[in-house]
mmCIF file of C-alpha atoms and ligand atoms in Angstrom:
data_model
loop_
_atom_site.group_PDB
_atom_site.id
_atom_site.type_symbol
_atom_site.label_atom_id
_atom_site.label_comp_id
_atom_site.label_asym_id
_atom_site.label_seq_id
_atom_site.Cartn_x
_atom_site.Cartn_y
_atom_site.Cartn_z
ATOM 1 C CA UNK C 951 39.207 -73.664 -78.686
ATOM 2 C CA UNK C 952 42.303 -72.108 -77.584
ATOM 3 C CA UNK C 953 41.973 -68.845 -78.559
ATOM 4 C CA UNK C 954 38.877 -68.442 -77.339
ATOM 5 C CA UNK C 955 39.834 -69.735 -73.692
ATOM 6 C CA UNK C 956 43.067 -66.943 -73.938
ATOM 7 C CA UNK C 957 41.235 -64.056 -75.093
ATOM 8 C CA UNK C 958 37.765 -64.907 -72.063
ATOM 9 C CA UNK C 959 41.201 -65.245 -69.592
ATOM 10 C CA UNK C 960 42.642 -62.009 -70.804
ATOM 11 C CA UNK C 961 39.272 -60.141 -70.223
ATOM 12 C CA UNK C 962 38.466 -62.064 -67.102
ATOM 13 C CA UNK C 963 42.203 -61.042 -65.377
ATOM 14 C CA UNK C 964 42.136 -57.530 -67.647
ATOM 15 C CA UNK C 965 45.269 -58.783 -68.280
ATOM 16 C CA UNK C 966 47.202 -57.131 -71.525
ATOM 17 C CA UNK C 967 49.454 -60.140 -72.021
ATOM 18 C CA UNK C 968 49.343 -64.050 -71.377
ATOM 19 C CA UNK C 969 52.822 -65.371 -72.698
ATOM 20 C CA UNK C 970 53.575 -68.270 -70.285
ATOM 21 C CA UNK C 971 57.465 -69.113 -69.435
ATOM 22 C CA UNK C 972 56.297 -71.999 -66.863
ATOM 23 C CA UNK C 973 53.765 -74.619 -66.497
ATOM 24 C CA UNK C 974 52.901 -74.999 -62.683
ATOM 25 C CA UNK C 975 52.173 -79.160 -62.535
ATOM 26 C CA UNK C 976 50.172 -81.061 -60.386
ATOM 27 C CA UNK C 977 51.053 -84.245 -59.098
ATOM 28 C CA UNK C 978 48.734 -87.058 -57.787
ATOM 29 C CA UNK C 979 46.259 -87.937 -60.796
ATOM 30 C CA UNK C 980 48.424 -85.870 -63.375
ATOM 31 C CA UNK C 981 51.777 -87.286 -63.215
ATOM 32 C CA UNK C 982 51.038 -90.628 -61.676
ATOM 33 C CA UNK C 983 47.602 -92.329 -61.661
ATOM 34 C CA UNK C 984 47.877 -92.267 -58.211
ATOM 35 C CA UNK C 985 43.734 -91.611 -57.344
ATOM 36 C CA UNK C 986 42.620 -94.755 -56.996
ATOM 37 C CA UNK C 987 45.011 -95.741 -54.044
ATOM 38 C CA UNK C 988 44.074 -92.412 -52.550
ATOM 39 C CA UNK C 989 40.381 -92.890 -52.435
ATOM 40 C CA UNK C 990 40.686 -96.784 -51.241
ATOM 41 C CA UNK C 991 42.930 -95.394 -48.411
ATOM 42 C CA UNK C 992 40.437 -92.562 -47.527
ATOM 43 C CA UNK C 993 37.250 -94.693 -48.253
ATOM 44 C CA UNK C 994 38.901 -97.743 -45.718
ATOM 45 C CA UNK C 995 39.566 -95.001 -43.139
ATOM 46 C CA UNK C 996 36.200 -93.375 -42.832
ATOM 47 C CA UNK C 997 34.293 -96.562 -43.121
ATOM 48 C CA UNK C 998 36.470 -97.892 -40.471
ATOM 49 C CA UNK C 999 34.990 -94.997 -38.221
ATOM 50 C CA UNK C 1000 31.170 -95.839 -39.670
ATOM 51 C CA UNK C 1001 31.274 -92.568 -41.991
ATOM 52 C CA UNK C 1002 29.322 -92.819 -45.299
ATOM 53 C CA UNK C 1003 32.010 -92.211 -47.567
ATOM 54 C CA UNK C 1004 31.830 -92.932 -51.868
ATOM 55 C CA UNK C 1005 33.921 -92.751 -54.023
ATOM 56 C CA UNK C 1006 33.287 -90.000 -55.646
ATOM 57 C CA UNK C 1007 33.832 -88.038 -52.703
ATOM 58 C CA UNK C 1008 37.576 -88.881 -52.166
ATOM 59 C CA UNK C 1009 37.487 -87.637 -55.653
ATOM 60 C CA UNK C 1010 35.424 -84.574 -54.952
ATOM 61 C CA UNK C 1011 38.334 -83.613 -51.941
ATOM 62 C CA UNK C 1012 41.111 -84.377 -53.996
ATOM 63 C CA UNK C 1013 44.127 -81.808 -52.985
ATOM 64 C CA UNK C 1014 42.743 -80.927 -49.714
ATOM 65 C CA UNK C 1015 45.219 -81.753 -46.735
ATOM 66 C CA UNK C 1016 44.552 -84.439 -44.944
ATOM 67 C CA UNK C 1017 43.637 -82.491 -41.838
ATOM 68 C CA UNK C 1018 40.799 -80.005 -43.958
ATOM 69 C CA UNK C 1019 39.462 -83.320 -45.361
ATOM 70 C CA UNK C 1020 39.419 -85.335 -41.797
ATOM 71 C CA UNK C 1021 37.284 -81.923 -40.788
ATOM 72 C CA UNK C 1022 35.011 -81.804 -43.197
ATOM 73 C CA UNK C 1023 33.655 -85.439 -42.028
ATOM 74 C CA UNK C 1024 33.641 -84.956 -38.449
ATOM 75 C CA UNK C 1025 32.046 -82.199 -38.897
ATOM 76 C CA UNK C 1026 29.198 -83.797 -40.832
ATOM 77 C CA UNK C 1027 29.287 -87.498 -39.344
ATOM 78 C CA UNK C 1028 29.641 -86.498 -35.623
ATOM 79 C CA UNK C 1029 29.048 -82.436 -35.524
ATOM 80 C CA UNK C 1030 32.338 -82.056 -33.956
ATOM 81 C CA UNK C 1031 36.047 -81.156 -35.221
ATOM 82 C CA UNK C 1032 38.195 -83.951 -34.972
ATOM 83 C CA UNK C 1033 40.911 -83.527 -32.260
ATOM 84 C CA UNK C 1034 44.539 -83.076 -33.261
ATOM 85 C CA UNK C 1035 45.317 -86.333 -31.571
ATOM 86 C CA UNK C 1036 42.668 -87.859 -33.848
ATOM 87 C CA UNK C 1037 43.890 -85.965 -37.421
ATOM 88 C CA UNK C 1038 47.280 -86.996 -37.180
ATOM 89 C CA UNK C 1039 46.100 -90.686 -35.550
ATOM 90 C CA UNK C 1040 43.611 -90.874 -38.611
ATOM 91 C CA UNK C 1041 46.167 -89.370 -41.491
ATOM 92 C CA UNK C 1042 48.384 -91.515 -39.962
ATOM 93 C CA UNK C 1043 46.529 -94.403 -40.430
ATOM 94 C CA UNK C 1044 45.741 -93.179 -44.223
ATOM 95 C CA UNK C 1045 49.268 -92.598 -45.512
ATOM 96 C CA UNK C 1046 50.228 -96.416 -44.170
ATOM 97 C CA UNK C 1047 47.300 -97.959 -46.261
ATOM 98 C CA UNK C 1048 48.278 -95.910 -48.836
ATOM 99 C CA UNK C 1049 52.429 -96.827 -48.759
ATOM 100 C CA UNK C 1050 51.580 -100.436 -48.248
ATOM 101 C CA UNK C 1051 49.140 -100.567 -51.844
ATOM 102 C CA UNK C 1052 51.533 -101.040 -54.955
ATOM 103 C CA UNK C 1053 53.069 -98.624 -56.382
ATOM 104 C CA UNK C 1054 51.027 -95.793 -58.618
ATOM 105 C CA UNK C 1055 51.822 -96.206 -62.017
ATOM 106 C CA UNK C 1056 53.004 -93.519 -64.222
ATOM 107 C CA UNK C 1057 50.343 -91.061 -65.852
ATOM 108 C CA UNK C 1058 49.851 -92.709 -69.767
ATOM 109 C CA UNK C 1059 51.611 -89.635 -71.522
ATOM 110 C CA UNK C 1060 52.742 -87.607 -68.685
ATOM 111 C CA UNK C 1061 56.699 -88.244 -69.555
ATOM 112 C CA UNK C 1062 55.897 -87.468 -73.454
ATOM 113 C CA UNK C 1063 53.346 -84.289 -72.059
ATOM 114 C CA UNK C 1064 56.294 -83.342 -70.091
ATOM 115 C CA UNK C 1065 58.837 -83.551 -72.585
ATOM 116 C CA UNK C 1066 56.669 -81.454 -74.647
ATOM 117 C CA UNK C 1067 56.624 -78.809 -72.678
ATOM 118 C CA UNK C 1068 60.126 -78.402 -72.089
ATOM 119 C CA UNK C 1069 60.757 -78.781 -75.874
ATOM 120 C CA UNK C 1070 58.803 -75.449 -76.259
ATOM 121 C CA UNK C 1071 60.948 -73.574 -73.640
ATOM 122 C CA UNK C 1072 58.421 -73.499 -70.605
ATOM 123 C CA UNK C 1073 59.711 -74.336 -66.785
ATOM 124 C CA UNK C 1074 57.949 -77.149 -64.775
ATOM 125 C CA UNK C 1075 57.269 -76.906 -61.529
ATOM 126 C CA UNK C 1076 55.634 -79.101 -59.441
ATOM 127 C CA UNK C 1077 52.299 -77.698 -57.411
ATOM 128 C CA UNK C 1078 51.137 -80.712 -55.048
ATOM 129 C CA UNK C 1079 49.700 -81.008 -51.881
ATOM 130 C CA UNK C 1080 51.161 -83.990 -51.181
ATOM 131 C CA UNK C 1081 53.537 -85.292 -48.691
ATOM 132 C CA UNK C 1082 53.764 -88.744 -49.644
ATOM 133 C CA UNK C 1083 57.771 -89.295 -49.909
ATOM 134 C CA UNK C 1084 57.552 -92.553 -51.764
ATOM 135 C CA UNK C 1085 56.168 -90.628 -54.884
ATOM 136 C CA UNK C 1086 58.095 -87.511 -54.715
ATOM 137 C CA UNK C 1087 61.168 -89.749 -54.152
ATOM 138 C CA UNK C 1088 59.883 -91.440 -57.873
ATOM 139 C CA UNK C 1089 59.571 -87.954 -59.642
ATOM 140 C CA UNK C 1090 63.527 -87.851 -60.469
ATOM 141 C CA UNK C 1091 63.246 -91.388 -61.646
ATOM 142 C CA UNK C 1092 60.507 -91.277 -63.860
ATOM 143 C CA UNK C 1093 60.708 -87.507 -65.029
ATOM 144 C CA UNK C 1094 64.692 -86.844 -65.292
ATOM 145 C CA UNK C 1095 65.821 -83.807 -65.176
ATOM 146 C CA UNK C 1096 61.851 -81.900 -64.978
ATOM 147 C CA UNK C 1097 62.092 -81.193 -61.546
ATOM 148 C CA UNK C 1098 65.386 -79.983 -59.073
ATOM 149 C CA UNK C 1099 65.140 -79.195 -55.856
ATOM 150 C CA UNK C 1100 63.876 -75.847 -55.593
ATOM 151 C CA UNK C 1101 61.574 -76.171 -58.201
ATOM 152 C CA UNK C 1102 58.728 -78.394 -56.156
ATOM 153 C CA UNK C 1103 55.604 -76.906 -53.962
ATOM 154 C CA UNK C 1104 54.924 -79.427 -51.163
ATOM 155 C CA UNK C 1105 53.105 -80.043 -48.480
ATOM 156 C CA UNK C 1106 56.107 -78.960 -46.474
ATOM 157 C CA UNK C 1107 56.074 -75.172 -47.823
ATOM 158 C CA UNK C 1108 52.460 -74.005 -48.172
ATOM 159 C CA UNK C 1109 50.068 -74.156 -45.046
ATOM 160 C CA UNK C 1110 47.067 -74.473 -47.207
ATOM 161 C CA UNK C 1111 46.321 -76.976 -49.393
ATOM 162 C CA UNK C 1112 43.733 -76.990 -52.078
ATOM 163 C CA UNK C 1113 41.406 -74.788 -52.904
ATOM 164 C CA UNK C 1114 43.445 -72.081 -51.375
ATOM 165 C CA UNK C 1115 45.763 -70.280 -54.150
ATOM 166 C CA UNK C 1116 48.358 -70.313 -51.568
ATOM 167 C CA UNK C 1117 50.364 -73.940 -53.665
ATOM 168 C CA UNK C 1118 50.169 -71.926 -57.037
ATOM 169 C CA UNK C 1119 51.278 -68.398 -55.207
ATOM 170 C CA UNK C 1120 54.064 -70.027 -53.900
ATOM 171 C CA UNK C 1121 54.545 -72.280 -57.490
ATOM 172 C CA UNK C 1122 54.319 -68.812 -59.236
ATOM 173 C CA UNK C 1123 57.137 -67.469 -56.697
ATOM 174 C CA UNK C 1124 59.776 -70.283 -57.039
ATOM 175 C CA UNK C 1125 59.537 -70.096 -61.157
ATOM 176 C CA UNK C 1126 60.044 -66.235 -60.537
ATOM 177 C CA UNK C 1127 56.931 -65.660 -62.563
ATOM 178 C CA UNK C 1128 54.008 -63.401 -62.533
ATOM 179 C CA UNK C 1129 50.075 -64.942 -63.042
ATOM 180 C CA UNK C 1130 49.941 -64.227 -66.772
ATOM 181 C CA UNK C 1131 53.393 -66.163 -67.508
ATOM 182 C CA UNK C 1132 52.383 -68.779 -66.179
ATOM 183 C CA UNK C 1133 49.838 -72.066 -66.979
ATOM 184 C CA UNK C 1134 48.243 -74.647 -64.384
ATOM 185 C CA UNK C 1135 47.731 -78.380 -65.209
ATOM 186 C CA UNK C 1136 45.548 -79.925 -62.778
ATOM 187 C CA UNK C 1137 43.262 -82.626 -62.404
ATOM 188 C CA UNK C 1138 40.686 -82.128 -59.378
ATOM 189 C CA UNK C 1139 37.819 -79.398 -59.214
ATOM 190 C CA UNK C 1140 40.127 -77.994 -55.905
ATOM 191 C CA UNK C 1141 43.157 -78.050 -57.998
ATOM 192 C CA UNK C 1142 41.141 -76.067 -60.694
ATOM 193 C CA UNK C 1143 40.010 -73.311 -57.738
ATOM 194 C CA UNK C 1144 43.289 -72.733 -56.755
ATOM 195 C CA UNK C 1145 45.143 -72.420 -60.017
ATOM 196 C CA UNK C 1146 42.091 -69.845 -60.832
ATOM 197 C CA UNK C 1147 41.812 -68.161 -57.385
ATOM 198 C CA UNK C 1148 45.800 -67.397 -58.107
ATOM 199 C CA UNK C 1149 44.971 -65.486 -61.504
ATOM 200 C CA UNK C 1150 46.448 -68.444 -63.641
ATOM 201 C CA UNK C 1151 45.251 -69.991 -67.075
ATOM 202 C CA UNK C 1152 43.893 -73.354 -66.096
ATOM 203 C CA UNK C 1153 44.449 -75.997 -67.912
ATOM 204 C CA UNK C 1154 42.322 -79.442 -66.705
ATOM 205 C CA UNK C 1155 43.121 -82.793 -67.516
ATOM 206 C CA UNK C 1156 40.077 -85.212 -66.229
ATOM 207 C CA UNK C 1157 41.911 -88.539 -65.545
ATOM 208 C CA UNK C 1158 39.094 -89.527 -62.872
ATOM 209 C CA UNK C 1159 35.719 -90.249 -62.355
ATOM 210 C CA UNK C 1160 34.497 -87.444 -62.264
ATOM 211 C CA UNK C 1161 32.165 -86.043 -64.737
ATOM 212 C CA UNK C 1162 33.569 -82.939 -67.563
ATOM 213 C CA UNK C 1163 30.748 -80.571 -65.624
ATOM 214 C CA UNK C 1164 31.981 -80.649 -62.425
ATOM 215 C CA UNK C 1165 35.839 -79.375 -63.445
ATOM 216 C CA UNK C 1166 33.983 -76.801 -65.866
ATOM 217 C CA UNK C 1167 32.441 -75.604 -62.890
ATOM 218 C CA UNK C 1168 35.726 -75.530 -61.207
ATOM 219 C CA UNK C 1169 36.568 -72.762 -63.721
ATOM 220 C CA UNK C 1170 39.274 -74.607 -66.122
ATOM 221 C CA UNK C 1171 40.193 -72.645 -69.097
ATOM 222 C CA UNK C 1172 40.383 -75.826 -71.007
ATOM 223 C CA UNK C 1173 39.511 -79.011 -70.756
ATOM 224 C CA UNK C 1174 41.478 -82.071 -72.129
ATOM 225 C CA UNK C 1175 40.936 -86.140 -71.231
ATOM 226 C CA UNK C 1176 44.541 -87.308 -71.034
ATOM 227 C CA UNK C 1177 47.837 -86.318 -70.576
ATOM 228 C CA UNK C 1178 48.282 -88.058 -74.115
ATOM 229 C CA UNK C 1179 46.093 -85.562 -75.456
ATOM 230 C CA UNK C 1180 48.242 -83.004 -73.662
ATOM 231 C CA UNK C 1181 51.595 -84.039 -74.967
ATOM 232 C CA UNK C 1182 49.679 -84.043 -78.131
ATOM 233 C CA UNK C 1183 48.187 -80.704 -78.412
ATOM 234 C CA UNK C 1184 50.720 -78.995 -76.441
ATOM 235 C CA UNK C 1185 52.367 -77.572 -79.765
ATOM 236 C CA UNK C 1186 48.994 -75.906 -80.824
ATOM 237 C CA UNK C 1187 48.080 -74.726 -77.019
ATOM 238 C CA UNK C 1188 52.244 -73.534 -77.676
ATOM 239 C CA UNK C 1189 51.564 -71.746 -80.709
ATOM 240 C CA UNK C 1190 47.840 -70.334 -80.039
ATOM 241 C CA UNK C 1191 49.364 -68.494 -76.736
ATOM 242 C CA UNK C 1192 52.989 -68.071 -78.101
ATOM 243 C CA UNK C 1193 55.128 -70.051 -76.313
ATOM 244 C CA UNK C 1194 57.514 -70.587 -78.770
HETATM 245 CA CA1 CA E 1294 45.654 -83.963 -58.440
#
């Protein structure tokens, strides 16, 4: 399976070499199982407003910002943009629900997929679109030592979120690595699009709802089930695309 995803990357990027030196990390629905307060606190919003809203959808928008997703419905529920007055009154309104819901809990496997990684010499970097403070605040205390300061995308340094590659440019730039040294872990069919539109080997990890197809279609390079799977294969994926 490996292999095969390096050497259809290799062609695809006519890229000579993939030898990564850092894996580029997503956060919400990777490293904590963090989804399901999402979607209840985008799903209360835009019924609040009389939107049809699933689900699935919160799902489907995953790693948008909060502004491109409030846009997106407006535009389809009431053929308008919302006003700026209205995003941040309406993001606003999302982040509360979503600070007052208990805690996410960690990713099963993320710490062991995590120490892993590091055992086989890669970086980690964080790549998330989120601003949520109370769960980048809980990175250090669940994931010593992973992540300093200076090693985390945020919402506060890329303008784009999701799908744009801008997150994994900018991920790519702060582990002082090209596209070909470098591997994506992501969760969401945006998150897939923007590790690929960057030039990066994706790696997907469907912790969701969503069905296999629709992060295949995203363009993963591989596709795995759970970040326990992860921690577990991550010597072979290591020795397949010589990590160590
Ligand atoms: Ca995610």
């Amino acid at each position: 399976m490996f292999q095969a995803a390096k050497q259809k990357y290799l062609l695809e990027q006519h890229f000579e070499r993939f030898s990564p030196k850092a894996a580029l990390i997503d956060m919400d629905g990777v490293l904590f199982d963090s989804m399901p307060n999402h979607c209840r606190s985008w799903v209360t919003v835009f019924r609040s407003l009389g939107f049809h809203f699933e689900d699935r959808e919160a799902y489907l928008h995953e790693g948008r910002t909060g502004r491109g997703t409030l846009e997106i419905l407006y535009r389809r529920e009431l053929q308008r943009d919302p006003t700026d007055e209205e995003v941040d009154r309406m993001y606003g309104i999302k982040a509360r629900l979503f600070d007052d819901m208990p805690e996410a809990p960690v990713m099963p496997g993320a710490p062991e997929a995590l120490d892993a990684i590091r055992r086989s010499g890669i970086d980690r970097i964080l790549v998330t679109g989120s601003g949520q403070r109370k769960l980048l605040d809980r990175l250090n205390l669940h994931f010593p030592g992973h992540f300093s300061e200076g090693r985390m995308v945020t919402a506060f340094d890329v303008t784009q979120g999701k799908p744009s590659p801008e997150p994994y440019l900018m991920g790519l730039k702060k582990a002082g690595v090209s596209a070909g040294e470098a591997v994506v872990i992501e969760n969401a069919p945006l998150g897939i699009e923007a590790g690929k539109a960057a030039g990066i080997f994706t790696v997907a990890v469907n912790t969701g709802i969503l069905e296999d197809e629709v992060l295949l279609e995203a363009g993963c390079d591989v596709l795995l089930h759970s970040m326990s799977q992860l921690a577990g294969l991550w010597p072979e994926i290591a020795r397949n695309y010589s990590l160590v």
